[in-house]
Coordinates of C-alpha atoms in Angstrom, one line a residue:
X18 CA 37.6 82.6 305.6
X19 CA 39.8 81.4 302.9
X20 CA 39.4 80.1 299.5
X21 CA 42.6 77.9 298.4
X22 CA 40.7 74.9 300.5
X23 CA 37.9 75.4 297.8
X24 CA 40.2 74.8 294.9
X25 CA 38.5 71.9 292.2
X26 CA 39.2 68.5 292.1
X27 CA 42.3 67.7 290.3
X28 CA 41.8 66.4 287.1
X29 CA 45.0 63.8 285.7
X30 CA 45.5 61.7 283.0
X31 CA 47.6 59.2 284.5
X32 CA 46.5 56.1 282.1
X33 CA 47.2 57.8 279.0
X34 CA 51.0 59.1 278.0
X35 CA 51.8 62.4 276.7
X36 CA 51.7 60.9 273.6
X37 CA 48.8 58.8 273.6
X38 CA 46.6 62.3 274.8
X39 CA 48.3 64.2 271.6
X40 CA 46.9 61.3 269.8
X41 CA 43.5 61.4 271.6
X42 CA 43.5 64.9 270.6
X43 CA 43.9 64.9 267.3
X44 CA 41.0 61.9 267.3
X45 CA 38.9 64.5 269.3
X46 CA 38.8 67.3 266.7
X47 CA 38.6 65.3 263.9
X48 CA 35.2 64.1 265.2
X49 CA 34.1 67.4 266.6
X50 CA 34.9 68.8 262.9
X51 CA 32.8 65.8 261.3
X52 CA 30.0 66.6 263.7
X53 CA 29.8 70.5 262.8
X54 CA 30.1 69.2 259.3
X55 CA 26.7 67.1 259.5
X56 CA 24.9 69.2 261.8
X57 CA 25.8 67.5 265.0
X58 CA 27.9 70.3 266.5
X59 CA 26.8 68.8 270.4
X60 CA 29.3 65.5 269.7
X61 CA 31.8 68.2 271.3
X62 CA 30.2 67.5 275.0
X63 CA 31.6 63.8 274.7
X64 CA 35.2 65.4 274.6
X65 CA 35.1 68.5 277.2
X66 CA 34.6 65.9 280.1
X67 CA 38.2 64.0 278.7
X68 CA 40.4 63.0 281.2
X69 CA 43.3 64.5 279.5
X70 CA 43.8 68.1 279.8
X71 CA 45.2 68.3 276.3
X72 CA 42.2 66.9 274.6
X73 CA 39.6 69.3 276.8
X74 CA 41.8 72.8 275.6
X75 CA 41.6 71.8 272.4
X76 CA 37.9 71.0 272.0
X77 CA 37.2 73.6 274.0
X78 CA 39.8 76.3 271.5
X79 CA 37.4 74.6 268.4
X80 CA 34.0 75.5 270.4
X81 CA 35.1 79.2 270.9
X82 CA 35.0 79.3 267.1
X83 CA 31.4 77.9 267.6
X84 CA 28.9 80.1 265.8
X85 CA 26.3 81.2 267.8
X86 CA 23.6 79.0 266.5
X87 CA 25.8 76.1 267.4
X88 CA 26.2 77.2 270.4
X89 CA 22.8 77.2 271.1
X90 CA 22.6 73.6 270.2
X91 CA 25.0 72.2 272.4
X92 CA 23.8 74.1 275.4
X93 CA 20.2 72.8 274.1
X94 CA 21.5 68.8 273.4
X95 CA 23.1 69.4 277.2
X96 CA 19.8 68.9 279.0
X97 CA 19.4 65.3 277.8
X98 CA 22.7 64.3 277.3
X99 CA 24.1 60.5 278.6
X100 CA 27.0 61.9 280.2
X101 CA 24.8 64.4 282.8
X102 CA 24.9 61.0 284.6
X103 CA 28.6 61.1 284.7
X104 CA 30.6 61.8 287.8
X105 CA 30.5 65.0 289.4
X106 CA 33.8 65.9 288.4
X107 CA 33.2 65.3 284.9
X108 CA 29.7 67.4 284.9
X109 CA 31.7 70.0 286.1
X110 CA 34.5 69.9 283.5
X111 CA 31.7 69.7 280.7
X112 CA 29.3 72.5 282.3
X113 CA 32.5 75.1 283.6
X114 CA 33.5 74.4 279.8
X115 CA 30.4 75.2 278.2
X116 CA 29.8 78.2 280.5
X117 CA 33.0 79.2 280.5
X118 CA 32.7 79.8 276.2
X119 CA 29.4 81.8 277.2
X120 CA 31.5 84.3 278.8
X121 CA 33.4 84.9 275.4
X122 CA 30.3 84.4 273.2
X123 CA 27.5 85.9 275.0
X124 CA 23.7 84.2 273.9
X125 CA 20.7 85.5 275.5
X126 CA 18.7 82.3 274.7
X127 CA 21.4 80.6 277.2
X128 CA 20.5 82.7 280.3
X129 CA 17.8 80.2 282.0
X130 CA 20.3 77.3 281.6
X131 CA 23.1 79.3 283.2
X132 CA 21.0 80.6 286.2
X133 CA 20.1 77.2 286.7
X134 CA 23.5 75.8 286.8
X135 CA 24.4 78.9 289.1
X136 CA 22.0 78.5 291.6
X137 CA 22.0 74.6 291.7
X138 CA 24.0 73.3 295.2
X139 CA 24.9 70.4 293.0
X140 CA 26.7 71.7 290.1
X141 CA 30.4 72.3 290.4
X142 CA 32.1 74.9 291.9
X143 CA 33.5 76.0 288.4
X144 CA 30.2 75.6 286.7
X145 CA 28.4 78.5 288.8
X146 CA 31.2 80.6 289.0
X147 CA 31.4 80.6 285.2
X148 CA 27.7 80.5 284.7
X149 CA 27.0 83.8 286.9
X150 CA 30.5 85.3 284.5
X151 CA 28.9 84.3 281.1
X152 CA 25.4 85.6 282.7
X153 CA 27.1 88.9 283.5
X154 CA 28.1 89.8 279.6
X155 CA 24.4 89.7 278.6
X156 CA 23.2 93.2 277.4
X157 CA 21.2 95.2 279.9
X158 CA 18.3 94.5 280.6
X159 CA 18.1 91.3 278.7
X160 CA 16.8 89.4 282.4
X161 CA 12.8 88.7 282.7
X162 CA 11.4 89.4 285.7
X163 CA 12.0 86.2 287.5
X164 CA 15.1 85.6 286.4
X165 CA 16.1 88.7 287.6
X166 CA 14.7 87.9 290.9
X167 CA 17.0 84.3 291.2
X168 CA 19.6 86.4 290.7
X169 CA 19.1 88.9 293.4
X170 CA 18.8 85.9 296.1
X171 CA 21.8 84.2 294.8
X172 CA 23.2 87.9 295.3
X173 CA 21.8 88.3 298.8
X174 CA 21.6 84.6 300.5
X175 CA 24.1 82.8 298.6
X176 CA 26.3 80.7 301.3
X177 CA 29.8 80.8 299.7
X178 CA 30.7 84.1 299.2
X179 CA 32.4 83.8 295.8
X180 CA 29.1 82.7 293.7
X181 CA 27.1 85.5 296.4
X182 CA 29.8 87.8 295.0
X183 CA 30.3 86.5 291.0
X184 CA 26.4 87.1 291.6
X185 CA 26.6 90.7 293.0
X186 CA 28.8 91.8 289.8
X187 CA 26.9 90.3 287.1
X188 CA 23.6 92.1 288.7
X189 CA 25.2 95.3 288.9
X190 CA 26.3 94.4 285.5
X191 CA 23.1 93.6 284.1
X192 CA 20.7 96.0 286.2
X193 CA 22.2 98.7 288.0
X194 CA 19.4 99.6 289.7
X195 CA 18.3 96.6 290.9
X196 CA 21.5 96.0 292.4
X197 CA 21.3 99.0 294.5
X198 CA 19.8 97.5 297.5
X199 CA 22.2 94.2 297.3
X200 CA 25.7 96.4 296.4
X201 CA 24.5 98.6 299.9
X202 CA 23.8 95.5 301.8
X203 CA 26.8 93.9 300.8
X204 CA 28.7 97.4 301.9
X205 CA 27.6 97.2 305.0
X206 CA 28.4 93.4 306.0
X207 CA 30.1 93.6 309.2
X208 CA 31.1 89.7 309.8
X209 CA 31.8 88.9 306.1
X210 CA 35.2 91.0 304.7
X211 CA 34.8 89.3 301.0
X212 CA 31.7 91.2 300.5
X213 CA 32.6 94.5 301.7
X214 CA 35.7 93.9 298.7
X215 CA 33.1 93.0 296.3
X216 CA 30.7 95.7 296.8
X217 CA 33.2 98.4 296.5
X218 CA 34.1 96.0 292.3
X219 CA 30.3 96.4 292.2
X220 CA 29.5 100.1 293.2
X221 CA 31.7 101.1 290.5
X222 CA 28.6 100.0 288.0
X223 CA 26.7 102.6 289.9
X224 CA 28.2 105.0 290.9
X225 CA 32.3 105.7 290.3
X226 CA 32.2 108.5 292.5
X227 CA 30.5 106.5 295.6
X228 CA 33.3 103.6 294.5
X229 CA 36.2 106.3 295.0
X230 CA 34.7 107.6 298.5
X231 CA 34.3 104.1 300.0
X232 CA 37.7 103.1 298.4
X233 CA 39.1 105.9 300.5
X234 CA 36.9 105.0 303.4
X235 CA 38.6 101.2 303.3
X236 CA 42.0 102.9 303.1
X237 CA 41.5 105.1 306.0
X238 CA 39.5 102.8 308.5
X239 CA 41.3 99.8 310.3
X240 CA 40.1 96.7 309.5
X241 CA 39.6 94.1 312.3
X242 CA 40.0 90.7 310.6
X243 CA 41.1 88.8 313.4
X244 CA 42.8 85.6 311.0
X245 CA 44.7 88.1 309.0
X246 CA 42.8 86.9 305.7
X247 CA 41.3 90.3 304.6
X248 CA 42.9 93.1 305.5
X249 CA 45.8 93.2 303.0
X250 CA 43.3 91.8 300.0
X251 CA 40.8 94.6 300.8
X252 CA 43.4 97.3 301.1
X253 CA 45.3 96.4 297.4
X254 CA 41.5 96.0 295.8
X255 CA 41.1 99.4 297.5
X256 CA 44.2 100.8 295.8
X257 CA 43.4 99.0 292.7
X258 CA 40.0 100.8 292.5
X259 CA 41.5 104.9 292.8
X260 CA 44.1 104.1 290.2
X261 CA 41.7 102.9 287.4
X262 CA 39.1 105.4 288.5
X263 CA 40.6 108.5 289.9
X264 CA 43.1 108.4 287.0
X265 CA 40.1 109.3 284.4
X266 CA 39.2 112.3 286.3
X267 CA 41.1 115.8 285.7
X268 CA 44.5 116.3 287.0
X269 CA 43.5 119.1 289.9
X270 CA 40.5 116.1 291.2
X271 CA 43.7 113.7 291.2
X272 CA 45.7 115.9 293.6
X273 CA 43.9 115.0 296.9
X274 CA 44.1 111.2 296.1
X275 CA 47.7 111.5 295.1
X276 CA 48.5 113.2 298.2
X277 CA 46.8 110.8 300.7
X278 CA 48.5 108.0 299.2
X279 CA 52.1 109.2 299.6
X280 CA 51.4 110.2 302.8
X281 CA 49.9 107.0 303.6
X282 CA 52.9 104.8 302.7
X283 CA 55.3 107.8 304.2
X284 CA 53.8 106.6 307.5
X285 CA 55.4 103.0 306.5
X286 CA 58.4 103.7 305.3
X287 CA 60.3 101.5 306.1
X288 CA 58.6 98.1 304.4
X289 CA 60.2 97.3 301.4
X290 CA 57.2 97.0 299.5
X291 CA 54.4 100.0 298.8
X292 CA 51.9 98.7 297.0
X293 CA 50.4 102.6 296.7
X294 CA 53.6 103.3 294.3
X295 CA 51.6 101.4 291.4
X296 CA 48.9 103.6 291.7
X297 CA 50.6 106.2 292.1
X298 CA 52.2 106.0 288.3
X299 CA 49.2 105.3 287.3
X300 CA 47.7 108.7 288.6
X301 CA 50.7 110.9 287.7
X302 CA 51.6 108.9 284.4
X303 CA 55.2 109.2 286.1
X304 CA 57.6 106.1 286.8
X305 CA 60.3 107.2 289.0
X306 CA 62.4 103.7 288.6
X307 CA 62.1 103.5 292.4
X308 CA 60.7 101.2 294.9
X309 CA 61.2 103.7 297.9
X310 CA 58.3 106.2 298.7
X311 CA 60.5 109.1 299.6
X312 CA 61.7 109.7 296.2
X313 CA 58.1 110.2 295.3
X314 CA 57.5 112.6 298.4
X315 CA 60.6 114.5 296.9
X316 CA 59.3 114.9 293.2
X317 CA 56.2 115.7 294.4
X318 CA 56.9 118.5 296.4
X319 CA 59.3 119.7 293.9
X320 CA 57.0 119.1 290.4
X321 CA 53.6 119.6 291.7
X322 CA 52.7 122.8 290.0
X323 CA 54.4 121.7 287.5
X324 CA 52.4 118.8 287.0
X325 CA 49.1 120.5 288.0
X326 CA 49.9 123.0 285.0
X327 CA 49.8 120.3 282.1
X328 CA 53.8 118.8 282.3
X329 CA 53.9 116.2 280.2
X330 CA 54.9 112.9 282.3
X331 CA 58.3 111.2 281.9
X332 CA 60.5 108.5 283.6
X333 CA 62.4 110.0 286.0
X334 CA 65.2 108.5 287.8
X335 CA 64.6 107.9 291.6
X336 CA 66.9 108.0 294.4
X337 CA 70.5 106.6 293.8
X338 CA 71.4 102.8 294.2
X339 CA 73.4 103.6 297.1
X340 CA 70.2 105.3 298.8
X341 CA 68.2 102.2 298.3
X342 CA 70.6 99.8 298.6
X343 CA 71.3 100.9 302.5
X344 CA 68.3 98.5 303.5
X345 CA 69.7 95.4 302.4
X346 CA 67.4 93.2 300.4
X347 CA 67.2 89.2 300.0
X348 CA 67.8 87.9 296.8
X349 CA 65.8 84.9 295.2
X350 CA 67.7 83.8 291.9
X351 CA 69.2 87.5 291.7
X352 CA 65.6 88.6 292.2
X353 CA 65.0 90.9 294.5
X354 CA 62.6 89.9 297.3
X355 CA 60.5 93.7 298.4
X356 CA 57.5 91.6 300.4
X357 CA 57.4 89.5 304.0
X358 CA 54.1 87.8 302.8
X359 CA 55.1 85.0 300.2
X360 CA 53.8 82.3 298.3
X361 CA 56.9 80.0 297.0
X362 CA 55.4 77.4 294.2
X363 CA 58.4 75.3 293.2
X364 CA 58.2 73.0 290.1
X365 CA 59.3 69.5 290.5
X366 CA 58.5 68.1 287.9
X367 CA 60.5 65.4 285.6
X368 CA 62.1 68.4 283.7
X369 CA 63.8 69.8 287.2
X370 CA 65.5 66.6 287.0
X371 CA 68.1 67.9 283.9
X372 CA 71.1 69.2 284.8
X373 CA 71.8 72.6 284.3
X374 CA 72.7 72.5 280.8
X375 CA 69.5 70.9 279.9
X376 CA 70.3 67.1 279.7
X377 CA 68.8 64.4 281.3
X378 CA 71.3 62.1 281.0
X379 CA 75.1 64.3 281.4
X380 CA 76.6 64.3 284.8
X381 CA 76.5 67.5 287.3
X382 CA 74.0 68.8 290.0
X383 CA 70.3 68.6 288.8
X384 CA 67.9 71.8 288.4
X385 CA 66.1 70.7 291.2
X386 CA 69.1 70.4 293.5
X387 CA 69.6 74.0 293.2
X388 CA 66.5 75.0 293.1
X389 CA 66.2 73.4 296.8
X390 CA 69.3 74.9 297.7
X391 CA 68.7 78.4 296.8
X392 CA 65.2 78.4 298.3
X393 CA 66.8 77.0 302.0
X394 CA 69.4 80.0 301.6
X395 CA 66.4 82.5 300.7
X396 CA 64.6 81.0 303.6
X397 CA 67.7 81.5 306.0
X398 CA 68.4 85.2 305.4
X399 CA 64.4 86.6 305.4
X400 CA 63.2 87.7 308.1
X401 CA 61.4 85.9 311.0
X402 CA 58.6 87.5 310.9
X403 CA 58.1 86.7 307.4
X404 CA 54.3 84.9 306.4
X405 CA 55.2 82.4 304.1
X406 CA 54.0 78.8 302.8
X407 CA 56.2 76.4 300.1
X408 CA 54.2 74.8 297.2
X409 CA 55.9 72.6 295.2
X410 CA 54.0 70.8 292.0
X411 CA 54.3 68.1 290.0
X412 CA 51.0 66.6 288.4
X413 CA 49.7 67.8 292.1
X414 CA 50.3 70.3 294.6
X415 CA 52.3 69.7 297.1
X416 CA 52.1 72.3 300.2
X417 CA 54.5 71.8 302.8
X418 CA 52.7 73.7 305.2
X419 CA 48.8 73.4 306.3
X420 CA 48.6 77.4 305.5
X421 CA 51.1 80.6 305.4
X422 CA 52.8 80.8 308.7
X423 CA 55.9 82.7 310.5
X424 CA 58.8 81.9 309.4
X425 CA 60.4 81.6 312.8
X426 CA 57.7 79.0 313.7
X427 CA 57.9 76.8 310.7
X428 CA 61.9 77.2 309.1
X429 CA 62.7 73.5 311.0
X430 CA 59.7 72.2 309.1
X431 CA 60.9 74.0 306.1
X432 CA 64.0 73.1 306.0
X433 CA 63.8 69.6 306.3
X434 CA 60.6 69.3 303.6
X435 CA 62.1 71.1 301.1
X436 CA 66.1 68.7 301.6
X437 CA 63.8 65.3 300.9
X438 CA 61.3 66.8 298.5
X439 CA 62.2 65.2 295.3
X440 CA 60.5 64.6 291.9
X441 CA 57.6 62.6 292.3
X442 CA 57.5 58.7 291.1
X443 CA 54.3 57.0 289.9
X444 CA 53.1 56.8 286.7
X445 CA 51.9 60.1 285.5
X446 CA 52.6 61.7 288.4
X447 CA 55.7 64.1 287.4
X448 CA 54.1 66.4 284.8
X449 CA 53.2 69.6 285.1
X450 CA 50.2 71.3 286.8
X451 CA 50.7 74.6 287.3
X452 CA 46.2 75.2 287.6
X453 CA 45.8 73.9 290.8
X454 CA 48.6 75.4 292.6
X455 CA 48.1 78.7 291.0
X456 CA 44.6 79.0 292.3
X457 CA 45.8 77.8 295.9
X458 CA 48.7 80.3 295.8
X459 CA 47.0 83.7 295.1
X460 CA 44.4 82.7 297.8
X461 CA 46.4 81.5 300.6
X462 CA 45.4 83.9 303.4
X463 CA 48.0 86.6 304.7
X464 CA 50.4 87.1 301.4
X465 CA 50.4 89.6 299.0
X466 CA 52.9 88.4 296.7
X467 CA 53.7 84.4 295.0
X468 CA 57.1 83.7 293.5
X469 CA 56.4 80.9 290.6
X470 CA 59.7 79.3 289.7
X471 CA 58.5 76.6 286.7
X472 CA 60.7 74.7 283.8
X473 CA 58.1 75.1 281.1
X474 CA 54.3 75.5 280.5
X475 CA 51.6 73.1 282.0
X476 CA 51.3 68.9 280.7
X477 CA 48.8 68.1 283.1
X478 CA 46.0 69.6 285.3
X479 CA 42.5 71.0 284.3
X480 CA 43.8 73.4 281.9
X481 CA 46.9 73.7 279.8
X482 CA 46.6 76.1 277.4
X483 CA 48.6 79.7 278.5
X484 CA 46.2 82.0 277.2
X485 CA 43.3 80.7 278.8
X486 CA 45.2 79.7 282.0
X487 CA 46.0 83.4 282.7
X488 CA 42.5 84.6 281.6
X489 CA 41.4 82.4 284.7
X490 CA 44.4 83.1 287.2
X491 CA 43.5 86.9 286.6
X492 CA 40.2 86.1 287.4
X493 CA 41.0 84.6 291.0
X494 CA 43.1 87.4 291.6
X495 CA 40.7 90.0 291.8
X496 CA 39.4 88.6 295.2
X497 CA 42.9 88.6 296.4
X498 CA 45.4 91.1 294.4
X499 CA 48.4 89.5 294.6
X500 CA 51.7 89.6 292.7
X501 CA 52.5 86.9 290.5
X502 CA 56.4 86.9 289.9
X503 CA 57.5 84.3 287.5
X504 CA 61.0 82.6 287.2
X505 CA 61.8 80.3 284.3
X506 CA 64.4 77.7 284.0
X507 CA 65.4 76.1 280.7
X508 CA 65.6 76.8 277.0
X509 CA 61.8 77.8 276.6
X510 CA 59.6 78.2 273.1
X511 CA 58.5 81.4 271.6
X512 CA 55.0 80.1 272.9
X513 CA 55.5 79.3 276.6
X514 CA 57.9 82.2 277.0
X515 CA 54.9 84.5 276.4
X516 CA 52.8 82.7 277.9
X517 CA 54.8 83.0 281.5
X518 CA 55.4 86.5 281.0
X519 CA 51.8 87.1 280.4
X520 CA 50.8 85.1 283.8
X521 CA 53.4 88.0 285.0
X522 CA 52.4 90.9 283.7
X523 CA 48.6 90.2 284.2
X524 CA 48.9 89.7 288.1
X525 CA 51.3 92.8 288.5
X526 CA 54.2 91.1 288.5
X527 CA 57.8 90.6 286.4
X528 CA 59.2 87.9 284.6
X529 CA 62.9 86.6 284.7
X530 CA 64.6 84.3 282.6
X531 CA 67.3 82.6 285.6
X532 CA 68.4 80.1 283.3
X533 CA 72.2 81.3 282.8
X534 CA 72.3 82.4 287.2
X535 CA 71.9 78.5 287.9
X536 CA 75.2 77.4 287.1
X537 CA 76.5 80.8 289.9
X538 CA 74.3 79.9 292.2
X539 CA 75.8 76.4 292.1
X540 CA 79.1 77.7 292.1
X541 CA 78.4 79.8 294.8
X542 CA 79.4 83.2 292.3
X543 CA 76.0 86.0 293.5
X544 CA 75.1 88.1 291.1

């Protein structure tokens, strides 16, 4: 039971330039400013259903700054609005925006429209995800009776499992003890894996204690998802859990926890990747500057009293580069590459067609040649038994294979999709999107970790703006816990720098800057 198939309609400008949409913009908010002016704040929900991308981040940016009367008034004004006979898509663009600004302003007087938009089969996707998020940052108790009651159905019934379980949270949220009998049944699903995941996000309302113990439980018990979708996302949410919540209780409470965990990954030793090494920094408040487990079995068993008695934590160097360089590791752009279960998104857009040193006109191999030809080398030294899927994007997403599969089963397909994959032609069509294949990528079943490699910051797609393009990838990723590595290529601004190093750091991932190792991987000098 995946989710990337579940992904929103695509939303492109393709009859407007780059230009004409900065121009549509700036038409946009000087309307939206004259309407606030007069008393007509609502004139905003003709813009946040624009085709363009550009023109819906920026009306939506100026809404945030809504006060909370006037946010009242659009939601109000929504209900007999012209364009609530618009499109589906566009509904959903308009009603995910408005809920989505609920989440960061909170209004009580909101709450019936949002569990109506929630519960409705015929709103968007988007809309009732956001709606039961916005519901969830109400004050306690701040529910009637019946609404409280919709919400418990949605909580209990609710088909898809990611509005059943954006519904589970905000009850828990909203009235822990109501949410007792829904977190429990929820606990004990046995077909449905997602909510088992989101029950142990919701227990920790409760009870942080009962979280921890059925944390441990998931750790410890073997889980039989026979399609390989749920296992890995429930053991890293697992994880994820004991390091937030173990790490606020004394050091001596830690000790158990800490020990399990080592042992645990001791018994794999020999994958590349621990994901119990995060937590365990995060328990210890110790980074050993090692990605192998036995250095932390070493320092453990050397500093434990030490660390039981009060020792302040420090960095401390792990095991030598010649220890951990005896396993040999593939390199992706001079990054190393610690996981089997991988999520390539590749850009292709029309700035991958500049030559190394940035020009779209100068002679010499093209970014995207050697993007393509470093990815086919990658893909020829992993290992077989790699899981792994290709997503290249332009103004779309462009998968290459149906879902993640084995490497040895797909490299021919591979191989010859990524040597004809080129930029794509059409108008419109070779912007960047980076919304849509970033919500595919950290929900395609069986990976843990996605490798972003991108020339700049999103020109097309449902959102653009960084800031509140990572608030939403972060979002996803708590369903799945992946890592999000990102790779840039180009001379980037102050502002999409951080932006891509954000979209890193927030999905437990690095950035690198590969820029300058383009030219040596061209001329065939490693790193």
């Amino acid at each position: 039971m995946g989710f990337s198939q579940d992904v929103p309609p695509e939303v492109i400008d393709r009859d407007r330039s780059v230009r004409k949409q900065s121009d549509a913009r700036s038409e946009a908010l000087d309307q939206v400013r004259e309407g606030v002016a007069s008393g007509s704040p609502e004139v905003v929900l003709d813009f946040l259903g624009d085709a363009s991308g550009m023109v819906r981040d920026a009306v939506f940016s100026r809404l945030r700054k809504f006060s909370g009367e006037e946010l009242e008034q659009v939601v109000k004004a929504w209900s007999r609005h012209p364009m609530r006979k618009a499109a589906p898509e566009t509904r959903d663009l308009i009603e995910s925006g408005l809920a989505e600004a609920l989440v960061h302003q909170p209004r009580p007087a909101a709450a019936d429209w949002l569990l109506t938009v929630a519960s409705s089969k015929k709103s968007g996707q988007a809309s009732r995800e956001l709606s039961l998020a916005a519901l969830a940052q109400l004050p306690q108790g701040s529910l009637d009776k019946k609404t409280l009651r919709t919400l418990i159905r949605l909580a209990d019934k609710e088909s898809a499992w990611w509005i059943r379980g954006e519904a589970l949270l905000a009850l828990s949220r909203l009235d822990p003890e109501a949410a007792e009998k829904s977190v429990s049944r929820a606990w004990n699903e046995k077909r449905l894996w997602p909510m088992r995941l989101i029950s142990l996000q919701a227990q920790v309302h409760l009870d942080s204690a009962v979280a921890i113990e059925r944390a441990t439980i998931l750790l410890a018990e073997e889980i039989r998802d026979r399609q390989g979708v749920w296992d890995g996302r429930i053991e890293r949410a697992a994880l994820q859990l004991l390091g937030e919540e173990v790490s606020k209780l004394p050091r001596a409470e830690r000790v158990e926890t800490i020990e399990s965990l080592i042992s645990r990954a001791m018994d794999a030793e020999d994958e590349s990747w621990h994901p119990e090494i995060p937590v365990l920094r995060k328990l210890t408040g110790v980074d050993l500057s090692t990605r192998r487990i036995t250095a932390w079995d070493s320092w453990w068993n050397s500093r434990k009293k030490q660390w039981l008695a009060g020792e302040k934590p420090t960095s401390e160097k792990g095991e030598s580069a010649d220890e951990e360089g005896k396993t040999r590791v593939v390199e992706y752009h001079g990054v190393p590459i610690d996981s089997k279960r991988i999520v390539f998104v590749s850009d292709v857009s029309g700035g991958m067609s500049r030559t190394l040193d940035g020009e779209f006109d100068g002679s010499g191999p093209r970014r995207l040649e050697v993007a393509r030809k470093e990815l086919l080398r990658v893909l020829g030294e992993l290992p077989a038994e790699s899981l792994v899927q290709v997503m290249f994007f332009a103004s779309l997403r462009i998968p290459v294979l149906p879902s993640p599969q084995l490497l040895a089963r797909c490299h021919k397909v591979l191989k010859k999709r990524i040597s004809e994959q080129g930029v794509p032609q059409g108008r419109g069509e070779a912007r960047g999107n980076l919304y849509g294949p970033l919500r595919a990528a950290v929900m395609e079943p069986g990976i843990d970790t996605v490798i972003l490699l991108t020339e700049g910051a999103a020109t097309e797609g449902r959102i653009h703006d960084g800031d509140r393009l990572c608030w939403h990838v972060e979002r996803w990723n708590r369903w799945s816990r992946v890592r999000v590595h990102v790779l840039s290529v180009g001379r980037l601004s102050g502002g999409n720098r951080a932006f891509l190093e954000k979209l890193a750091v927030g999905n437990g991932g690095e950035f690198h800057d590969i820029d300058d190792r383009l030219g040596k991987i061209e001329t065939g000098d490693r790193y």
